[in-house]
Structures are given as C-alpha cells and as structure tokens.
C-alpha cells in the first residue's frame, strides 16, 4: 500500500511540472510574437490605425483607374464627369486605363494643383489653401479617407526638373508639426498630356475679315487645368510681314460663317498676352510680325464667368481672334485644340501624409 501511495504523489508532481512547462513556453511564444510584431510594424499608437488607411489610399491612387457612375452609365474615365457632378465619382484612381500602369495627368489636373518645372516637367499637390471644402470632402470620400486629414504630392524623381524647395515648403506648410502622422510613398510613371502650340498652317476660321476660330471639345475640357493657353508661331502673312491684334472673344455658339455669335468680347484684364517670352499685357491691341510667337492665356475664372454653364451644356468652347487681314487663314472652319495634343512620360514619386 505504501508503494501505491508514493506512486500517486509522483504522478501529481509530474502533472504540475508539465503544466508549468507549458505555461513557460506559452509566455515565451506570446513575448516573441509581441516583439516581432513591434519590430515589423513601423508605427505605434494611433499611427497603427492610420497606416492601413493611408496604405490602401496610396495603392489605390497609383494602381487603380477609379470609376464613376450616375446610376445608368459608368466608366473609369471619371475625370470627364468631375466638373459636371463630383458625386458621380465613386472611386479616385489615377491610372490610365490602357494596361500600362501609368498615372494619367488628365486625372491629376482635374482636382490637384499643378506646378510647372523645367522642360514640361510638372509636380502636383492636394489639397491647398484654396481648395473648396465641398470638393475636399468628395475627394476624401472617393479615396476612403473621410475619417482622416491628408495631403499628398506627386513630384518627378529627377529633382533637377523642378523646384524641390518649393515642393518641400508646400508639404511642410500643409502637414505642419503633427504628432501622429503616417507617410506612405509609391513610385510610378506618369503620362502628362497637354495642348501644344499652333502654327500658321493650322489656322482656320472666318476668312474676310480675318477671324481665327479655335475650338475645344467637351471630351478635352479636363486638359484646360488652370485656364486656356493659346500659343501661335510661324504666322503666314500675305502682302506684308506686320499685323495687328485687335480683340479676343470666347463663347459656345457660332454661326455658319464660323463666327462667334455670343457678345463675350474679353476686356483687357480678362486675359494675358506674352510676345516672344515677354509679357505685353495691357490696354488695346498690339503689332506683331510673322516670326513672333504670341501666347494668350485665359484664366479659369474668366472662362467660367463668360460661359456659366461651360461644364454642363455639352457644348464646345470657342475662342476667336480678330487680327489684321494680312494674316492668312488657311481654311474656312475651326482650328481644333485636339490636333495639338502632346505627351511626355517620366518617373514620379507620390507621397501621401495622413493624420
């Protein structure tokens, strides 16, 4: 009997030792898991909650085309409906839907602030101090960041192509001294599409007296960005090499003679003029010769004031230049902005800050 008693005590001691060993192993496993998790996670505290949202939004921007729908129609070119109704845009993605995984600048220019660099290189930011609260709300909704503050930039990787100090200062001003902020960076290629220049052989309009008529179709409205830039070089003159610019009109109705019927003749302060790189904006007309490059810029505010329903009417935008008749209009008709489209491709870095 004594032997049986000793065996029972020994069994009890083995069970306690086993449980103690299991407990020690479990604690070691939990400690190791916590330590590895801390090492692998680059953010702590509230930032742990921010990182998944920022990472998802950043990936969406540079890997997805986004989409829009009005309940009947839908598509990935959400930039064509943005100015009509921002609520149609359900998801903002910046990729051009051609299978090449490149950021489409036509989508960037719809809502981001663009800044020119060197040799047609640009950088973009959003939001800025001038961003409308309603627009920012729609952008944050379409990015899945409605619960967070955010700011992001897209800039060329080649820092010699833009003003890095300006971009850095803009980011510092927007993000400020946040105590809990997450920054996510992605690399991508961008295709920047813009309207190019016109030459004398491009010009069409009303022939006598000479009124050069330009047209931008609704499908290209997203290329307008901050306004309409119109540059003409290599003019073709007849009987003289000197001409005079008199006025410019803007509207969305023309007659059968390719003349603007709207009485929207722009005042001197409604647009700017650059001649051979020198700003000559001022009252009245000016003279120019057939070798001069003349650039007109009509800002967005002027466009929207002259044509209040510009984005919803479904009509083209027309600009008409009245010049001295020695300028030759090669065809009776319209000079199409779409014929001058040009693209440049370069590597960019996108950084999204969320807090």
GROMACS .gro file of C-alpha atoms in nm:
model
  355
    1UNK     CA    1   0.000   0.000   0.000
    2UNK     CA    2   0.285   0.234   0.080
    3UNK     CA    3   0.423   0.178  -0.268
    4UNK     CA    4   0.089   0.269  -0.423
    5UNK     CA    5   0.074   0.589  -0.218
    6UNK     CA    6   0.419   0.703  -0.335
    7UNK     CA    7   0.326   0.642  -0.699
    8UNK     CA    8   0.016   0.868  -0.671
    9UNK     CA    9   0.227   1.153  -0.528
   10UNK     CA   10   0.484   1.112  -0.806
   11UNK     CA   11   0.212   1.129  -1.072
   12UNK     CA   12   0.080   1.454  -0.924
   13UNK     CA   13   0.424   1.611  -0.928
   14UNK     CA   14   0.477   1.520  -1.297
   15UNK     CA   15   0.144   1.684  -1.395
   16UNK     CA   16   0.232   2.009  -1.219
   17UNK     CA   17   0.574   2.017  -1.385
   18UNK     CA   18   0.413   1.960  -1.725
   19UNK     CA   19   0.165   2.245  -1.677
   20UNK     CA   20   0.440   2.475  -1.558
   21UNK     CA   21   0.648   2.396  -1.869
   22UNK     CA   22   0.354   2.458  -2.098
   23UNK     CA   23   0.289   2.791  -1.927
   24UNK     CA   24   0.650   2.897  -1.965
   25UNK     CA   25   0.650   2.803  -2.335
   26UNK     CA   26   0.322   2.988  -2.392
   27UNK     CA   27   0.455   3.302  -2.226
   28UNK     CA   28   0.773   3.280  -2.432
   29UNK     CA   29   0.568   3.240  -2.753
   30UNK     CA   30   0.348   3.540  -2.670
   31UNK     CA   31   0.653   3.751  -2.583
   32UNK     CA   32   0.824   3.656  -2.909
   33UNK     CA   33   0.508   3.732  -3.109
   34UNK     CA   34   0.472   4.072  -2.947
   35UNK     CA   35   0.841   4.154  -3.003
   36UNK     CA   36   0.836   4.051  -3.370
   37UNK     CA   37   0.514   4.245  -3.422
   38UNK     CA   38   0.674   4.555  -3.273
   39UNK     CA   39   0.979   4.519  -3.495
   40UNK     CA   40   0.777   4.461  -3.812
   41UNK     CA   41   0.528   4.746  -3.754
   42UNK     CA   42   0.689   5.085  -3.831
   43UNK     CA   43   0.423   5.284  -3.647
   44UNK     CA   44   0.290   5.282  -3.294
   45UNK     CA   45  -0.004   5.425  -3.105
   46UNK     CA   46  -0.267   5.599  -3.317
   47UNK     CA   47  -0.038   5.563  -3.621
   48UNK     CA   48  -0.112   5.191  -3.626
   49UNK     CA   49  -0.472   5.276  -3.711
   50UNK     CA   50  -0.368   5.535  -3.971
   51UNK     CA   51  -0.127   5.318  -4.164
   52UNK     CA   52  -0.378   5.071  -4.319
   53UNK     CA   53  -0.598   5.358  -4.443
   54UNK     CA   54  -0.301   5.551  -4.583
   55UNK     CA   55  -0.151   5.241  -4.744
   56UNK     CA   56  -0.482   5.149  -4.910
   57UNK     CA   57  -0.540   5.505  -5.041
   58UNK     CA   58  -0.184   5.532  -5.176
   59UNK     CA   59  -0.210   5.196  -5.352
   60UNK     CA   60  -0.548   5.293  -5.496
   61UNK     CA   61  -0.409   5.616  -5.638
   62UNK     CA   62  -0.119   5.460  -5.828
   63UNK     CA   63  -0.260   5.115  -5.909
   64UNK     CA   64  -0.627   5.176  -5.992
   65UNK     CA   65  -0.810   5.371  -6.264
   66UNK     CA   66  -1.106   5.455  -6.038
   67UNK     CA   67  -1.463   5.466  -6.164
   68UNK     CA   68  -1.776   5.680  -6.191
   69UNK     CA   69  -2.147   5.611  -6.230
   70UNK     CA   70  -2.464   5.817  -6.245
   71UNK     CA   71  -2.688   5.516  -6.199
   72UNK     CA   72  -2.717   5.448  -6.571
   73UNK     CA   73  -2.375   5.497  -6.727
   74UNK     CA   74  -2.036   5.417  -6.577
   75UNK     CA   75  -1.669   5.408  -6.665
   76UNK     CA   76  -1.311   5.454  -6.547
   77UNK     CA   77  -1.260   5.799  -6.706
   78UNK     CA   78  -1.409   5.972  -6.403
   79UNK     CA   79  -1.223   6.293  -6.492
   80UNK     CA   80  -1.472   6.366  -6.773
   81UNK     CA   81  -1.765   6.393  -6.527
   82UNK     CA   82  -1.586   6.558  -6.234
   83UNK     CA   83  -1.688   6.913  -6.324
   84UNK     CA   84  -2.043   6.803  -6.402
   85UNK     CA   85  -2.115   6.624  -6.073
   86UNK     CA   86  -1.843   6.517  -5.828
   87UNK     CA   87  -2.079   6.275  -5.652
   88UNK     CA   88  -2.075   6.058  -5.965
   89UNK     CA   89  -1.713   5.972  -5.887
   90UNK     CA   90  -1.721   5.670  -5.656
   91UNK     CA   91  -1.350   5.592  -5.652
   92UNK     CA   92  -1.049   5.808  -5.742
   93UNK     CA   93  -0.767   5.622  -5.913
   94UNK     CA   94  -0.503   5.794  -6.123
   95UNK     CA   95  -0.404   5.514  -6.360
   96UNK     CA   96  -0.466   5.550  -6.732
   97UNK     CA   97  -0.690   5.252  -6.826
   98UNK     CA   98  -0.466   5.124  -7.106
   99UNK     CA   99  -0.296   4.840  -6.920
  100UNK     CA  100   0.039   5.021  -6.888
  101UNK     CA  101   0.001   5.122  -6.520
  102UNK     CA  102   0.093   5.486  -6.581
  103UNK     CA  103  -0.054   5.784  -6.395
  104UNK     CA  104  -0.269   5.995  -6.625
  105UNK     CA  105  -0.205   6.369  -6.580
  106UNK     CA  106  -0.554   6.436  -6.718
  107UNK     CA  107  -0.684   6.290  -6.390
  108UNK     CA  108  -0.429   6.480  -6.182
  109UNK     CA  109  -0.527   6.814  -6.333
  110UNK     CA  110  -0.895   6.765  -6.251
  111UNK     CA  111  -0.853   6.833  -5.880
  112UNK     CA  112  -0.481   6.871  -5.796
  113UNK     CA  113  -0.283   7.195  -5.807
  114UNK     CA  114  -0.015   7.173  -6.078
  115UNK     CA  115   0.322   7.349  -6.072
  116UNK     CA  116   0.539   7.381  -6.380
  117UNK     CA  117   0.901   7.273  -6.368
  118UNK     CA  118   1.171   7.255  -6.637
  119UNK     CA  119   1.115   7.121  -6.991
  120UNK     CA  120   0.746   7.036  -6.940
  121UNK     CA  121   0.808   6.850  -6.612
  122UNK     CA  122   0.536   6.922  -6.352
  123UNK     CA  123   0.466   6.842  -5.988
  124UNK     CA  124   0.123   6.831  -5.821
  125UNK     CA  125  -0.024   6.867  -5.471
  126UNK     CA  126  -0.360   6.831  -5.295
  127UNK     CA  127  -0.525   6.992  -5.105
  128UNK     CA  128  -0.408   7.353  -5.096
  129UNK     CA  129  -0.528   7.659  -4.906
  130UNK     CA  130  -0.762   7.745  -5.195
  131UNK     CA  131  -0.931   7.403  -5.206
  132UNK     CA  132  -1.309   7.423  -5.159
  133UNK     CA  133  -1.432   7.227  -4.852
  134UNK     CA  134  -1.704   7.053  -5.056
  135UNK     CA  135  -1.451   6.934  -5.313
  136UNK     CA  136  -1.212   6.809  -5.045
  137UNK     CA  137  -1.499   6.616  -4.887
  138UNK     CA  138  -1.571   6.445  -5.219
  139UNK     CA  139  -1.203   6.363  -5.275
  140UNK     CA  140  -1.159   6.220  -4.925
  141UNK     CA  141  -1.476   6.013  -4.970
  142UNK     CA  142  -1.359   5.873  -5.304
  143UNK     CA  143  -1.019   5.790  -5.151
  144UNK     CA  144  -1.163   5.624  -4.841
  145UNK     CA  145  -1.006   5.886  -4.611
  146UNK     CA  146  -1.320   6.056  -4.482
  147UNK     CA  147  -1.216   5.994  -4.120
  148UNK     CA  148  -0.867   6.142  -4.162
  149UNK     CA  149  -0.681   6.454  -4.263
  150UNK     CA  150  -0.446   6.405  -4.556
  151UNK     CA  151  -0.213   6.577  -4.802
  152UNK     CA  152  -0.022   6.430  -5.094
  153UNK     CA  153   0.227   6.529  -5.361
  154UNK     CA  154   0.333   6.379  -5.691
  155UNK     CA  155   0.676   6.501  -5.799
  156UNK     CA  156   0.941   6.396  -6.056
  157UNK     CA  157   1.207   6.161  -5.926
  158UNK     CA  158   1.459   6.369  -6.122
  159UNK     CA  159   1.496   6.662  -5.881
  160UNK     CA  160   1.678   6.875  -6.138
  161UNK     CA  161   1.348   6.913  -6.329
  162UNK     CA  162   1.156   7.115  -6.068
  163UNK     CA  163   1.196   7.343  -5.768
  164UNK     CA  164   1.246   7.099  -5.480
  165UNK     CA  165   1.250   7.378  -5.219
  166UNK     CA  166   0.902   7.493  -5.323
  167UNK     CA  167   0.764   7.139  -5.307
  168UNK     CA  168   0.922   7.073  -4.966
  169UNK     CA  169   0.793   7.403  -4.828
  170UNK     CA  170   0.441   7.324  -4.952
  171UNK     CA  171   0.447   6.985  -4.780
  172UNK     CA  172   0.579   7.131  -4.454
  173UNK     CA  173   0.313   7.402  -4.461
  174UNK     CA  174   0.033   7.152  -4.526
  175UNK     CA  175   0.134   6.881  -4.280
  176UNK     CA  176   0.284   7.106  -4.014
  177UNK     CA  177   0.404   6.973  -3.678
  178UNK     CA  178   0.170   6.675  -3.646
  179UNK     CA  179   0.248   6.444  -3.354
  180UNK     CA  180   0.089   6.136  -3.514
  181UNK     CA  181   0.136   6.129  -3.891
  182UNK     CA  182   0.189   5.846  -4.138
  183UNK     CA  183   0.372   5.896  -4.469
  184UNK     CA  184   0.339   5.639  -4.747
  185UNK     CA  185   0.544   5.665  -5.069
  186UNK     CA  186   0.492   5.496  -5.405
  187UNK     CA  187   0.686   5.515  -5.733
  188UNK     CA  188   0.508   5.529  -6.070
  189UNK     CA  189   0.535   5.656  -6.425
  190UNK     CA  190   0.320   5.947  -6.535
  191UNK     CA  191   0.195   6.046  -6.878
  192UNK     CA  192   0.144   6.422  -6.889
  193UNK     CA  193  -0.086   6.521  -7.174
  194UNK     CA  194  -0.135   6.886  -7.269
  195UNK     CA  195  -0.228   7.106  -7.560
  196UNK     CA  196   0.062   7.219  -7.777
  197UNK     CA  197   0.126   7.523  -7.993
  198UNK     CA  198  -0.035   7.626  -8.320
  199UNK     CA  199   0.146   7.728  -8.638
  200UNK     CA  200   0.031   7.941  -8.929
  201UNK     CA  201  -0.060   7.630  -9.129
  202UNK     CA  202  -0.300   7.522  -8.850
  203UNK     CA  203  -0.522   7.829  -8.859
  204UNK     CA  204  -0.885   7.814  -8.970
  205UNK     CA  205  -1.180   8.046  -8.918
  206UNK     CA  206  -1.367   8.327  -9.092
  207UNK     CA  207  -1.169   8.449  -9.393
  208UNK     CA  208  -1.282   8.806  -9.459
  209UNK     CA  209  -1.224   8.993  -9.238
  210UNK     CA  210  -0.981   8.751  -9.075
  211UNK     CA  211  -1.118   8.598  -8.756
  212UNK     CA  212  -0.929   8.290  -8.639
  213UNK     CA  213  -1.166   8.043  -8.469
  214UNK     CA  214  -1.038   7.789  -8.213
  215UNK     CA  215  -1.243   7.509  -8.057
  216UNK     CA  216  -1.204   7.282  -7.752
  217UNK     CA  217  -1.439   6.982  -7.750
  218UNK     CA  218  -1.607   6.872  -7.422
  219UNK     CA  219  -1.402   6.549  -7.413
  220UNK     CA  220  -1.088   6.762  -7.374
  221UNK     CA  221  -1.217   7.002  -7.106
  222UNK     CA  222  -1.009   6.824  -6.840
  223UNK     CA  223  -0.691   6.944  -7.018
  224UNK     CA  224  -0.781   7.307  -6.953
  225UNK     CA  225  -0.646   7.288  -6.596
  226UNK     CA  226  -0.597   7.646  -6.464
  227UNK     CA  227  -0.712   7.810  -6.787
  228UNK     CA  228  -0.676   7.807  -7.164
  229UNK     CA  229  -0.328   7.862  -7.306
  230UNK     CA  230  -0.318   7.953  -7.676
  231UNK     CA  231   0.022   7.995  -7.844
  232UNK     CA  232   0.074   8.070  -8.217
  233UNK     CA  233   0.404   8.083  -8.409
  234UNK     CA  234   0.523   8.082  -8.772
  235UNK     CA  235   0.238   8.302  -8.889
  236UNK     CA  236   0.161   8.314  -9.262
  237UNK     CA  237   0.114   8.670  -9.388
  238UNK     CA  238   0.003   8.795  -9.730
  239UNK     CA  239   0.144   9.119  -9.875
  240UNK     CA  240   0.313   9.229  -9.552
  241UNK     CA  241   0.510   9.094  -9.258
  242UNK     CA  242   0.338   9.309  -8.994
  243UNK     CA  243  -0.012   9.265  -8.850
  244UNK     CA  244  -0.224   9.390  -8.560
  245UNK     CA  245  -0.416   9.206  -8.290
  246UNK     CA  246  -0.747   9.374  -8.204
  247UNK     CA  247  -0.959   9.158  -7.970
  248UNK     CA  248  -1.048   8.809  -7.850
  249UNK     CA  249  -1.393   8.661  -7.788
  250UNK     CA  250  -1.500   8.348  -7.602
  251UNK     CA  251  -1.831   8.158  -7.608
  252UNK     CA  252  -2.009   7.835  -7.702
  253UNK     CA  253  -2.219   7.939  -8.005
  254UNK     CA  254  -2.105   8.006  -8.362
  255UNK     CA  255  -2.285   8.083  -8.688
  256UNK     CA  256  -2.248   7.921  -9.030
  257UNK     CA  257  -1.970   8.168  -9.118
  258UNK     CA  258  -1.756   8.036  -8.831
  259UNK     CA  259  -1.802   8.348  -8.621
  260UNK     CA  260  -1.884   8.369  -8.251
  261UNK     CA  261  -2.239   8.492  -8.201
  262UNK     CA  262  -2.205   8.549  -7.826
  263UNK     CA  263  -2.108   8.903  -7.735
  264UNK     CA  264  -1.835   8.784  -7.496
  265UNK     CA  265  -1.551   9.005  -7.606
  266UNK     CA  266  -1.291   8.990  -7.331
  267UNK     CA  267  -1.176   9.303  -7.155
  268UNK     CA  268  -0.807   9.386  -7.113
  269UNK     CA  269  -0.795   9.245  -6.760
  270UNK     CA  270  -0.963   8.916  -6.856
  271UNK     CA  271  -0.659   8.759  -7.023
  272UNK     CA  272  -0.282   8.795  -7.055
  273UNK     CA  273  -0.051   8.818  -7.358
  274UNK     CA  274   0.313   8.713  -7.394
  275UNK     CA  275   0.514   8.804  -7.704
  276UNK     CA  276   0.842   8.616  -7.758
  277UNK     CA  277   0.860   8.538  -7.388
  278UNK     CA  278   0.787   8.896  -7.273
  279UNK     CA  279   0.458   8.984  -7.104
  280UNK     CA  280   0.291   9.265  -7.302
  281UNK     CA  281  -0.049   9.252  -7.132
  282UNK     CA  282  -0.210   9.594  -7.143
  283UNK     CA  283  -0.492   9.803  -7.285
  284UNK     CA  284  -0.568   9.797  -7.658
  285UNK     CA  285  -0.416   9.591  -7.939
  286UNK     CA  286  -0.057   9.542  -8.045
  287UNK     CA  287   0.151   9.483  -8.358
  288UNK     CA  288   0.341   9.165  -8.439
  289UNK     CA  289   0.529   9.018  -8.733
  290UNK     CA  290   0.525   8.676  -8.895
  291UNK     CA  291   0.820   8.547  -8.690
  292UNK     CA  292   0.677   8.638  -8.348
  293UNK     CA  293   0.539   8.378  -8.106
  294UNK     CA  294   0.226   8.511  -7.936
  295UNK     CA  295   0.076   8.337  -7.632
  296UNK     CA  296  -0.266   8.420  -7.490
  297UNK     CA  297  -0.381   8.290  -7.152
  298UNK     CA  298  -0.747   8.297  -7.046
  299UNK     CA  299  -0.770   8.203  -6.675
  300UNK     CA  300  -1.033   7.965  -6.543
  301UNK     CA  301  -1.219   8.249  -6.368
  302UNK     CA  302  -1.268   8.432  -6.698
  303UNK     CA  303  -1.383   8.115  -6.873
  304UNK     CA  304  -1.642   8.031  -6.607
  305UNK     CA  305  -1.766   8.391  -6.596
  306UNK     CA  306  -1.803   8.417  -6.974
  307UNK     CA  307  -1.972   8.075  -7.008
  308UNK     CA  308  -2.153   7.998  -6.678
  309UNK     CA  309  -2.276   7.657  -6.797
  310UNK     CA  310  -1.948   7.562  -6.961
  311UNK     CA  311  -1.925   7.215  -6.799
  312UNK     CA  312  -2.291   7.115  -6.815
  313UNK     CA  313  -2.406   7.246  -7.153
  314UNK     CA  314  -2.233   6.975  -7.354
  315UNK     CA  315  -2.120   7.244  -7.600
  316UNK     CA  316  -1.764   7.314  -7.719
  317UNK     CA  317  -1.566   7.619  -7.610
  318UNK     CA  318  -1.485   7.864  -7.889
  319UNK     CA  319  -1.222   8.138  -7.891
  320UNK     CA  320  -1.199   8.388  -8.173
  321UNK     CA  321  -0.908   8.621  -8.251
  322UNK     CA  322  -0.966   8.930  -8.461
  323UNK     CA  323  -0.646   9.029  -8.641
  324UNK     CA  324  -0.541   9.237  -8.940
  325UNK     CA  325  -0.637   9.063  -9.264
  326UNK     CA  326  -0.275   9.020  -9.377
  327UNK     CA  327  -0.277   8.708  -9.156
  328UNK     CA  328  -0.377   8.414  -9.374
  329UNK     CA  329  -0.643   8.171  -9.257
  330UNK     CA  330  -0.568   7.851  -9.443
  331UNK     CA  331  -0.920   7.705  -9.424
  332UNK     CA  332  -1.277   7.817  -9.364
  333UNK     CA  333  -1.369   7.632  -9.046
  334UNK     CA  334  -1.241   7.566  -8.694
  335UNK     CA  335  -0.887   7.536  -8.554
  336UNK     CA  336  -0.902   7.232  -8.324
  337UNK     CA  337  -0.707   7.224  -7.998
  338UNK     CA  338  -0.719   6.843  -8.006
  339UNK     CA  339  -0.484   6.841  -8.307
  340UNK     CA  340  -0.202   6.977  -8.090
  341UNK     CA  341  -0.212   6.721  -7.806
  342UNK     CA  342   0.130   6.616  -7.685
  343UNK     CA  343   0.253   6.381  -7.411
  344UNK     CA  344   0.567   6.339  -7.201
  345UNK     CA  345   0.639   6.033  -6.982
  346UNK     CA  346   0.860   6.044  -6.670
  347UNK     CA  347   0.914   5.869  -6.335
  348UNK     CA  348   0.741   6.026  -6.034
  349UNK     CA  349   0.724   5.972  -5.659
  350UNK     CA  350   0.391   6.002  -5.478
  351UNK     CA  351   0.389   6.065  -5.102
  352UNK     CA  352   0.067   6.061  -4.901
  353UNK     CA  353   0.063   6.202  -4.548
  354UNK     CA  354  -0.230   6.104  -4.321
  355UNK     CA  355  -0.303   6.215  -3.965
   0.00000   0.00000   0.00000
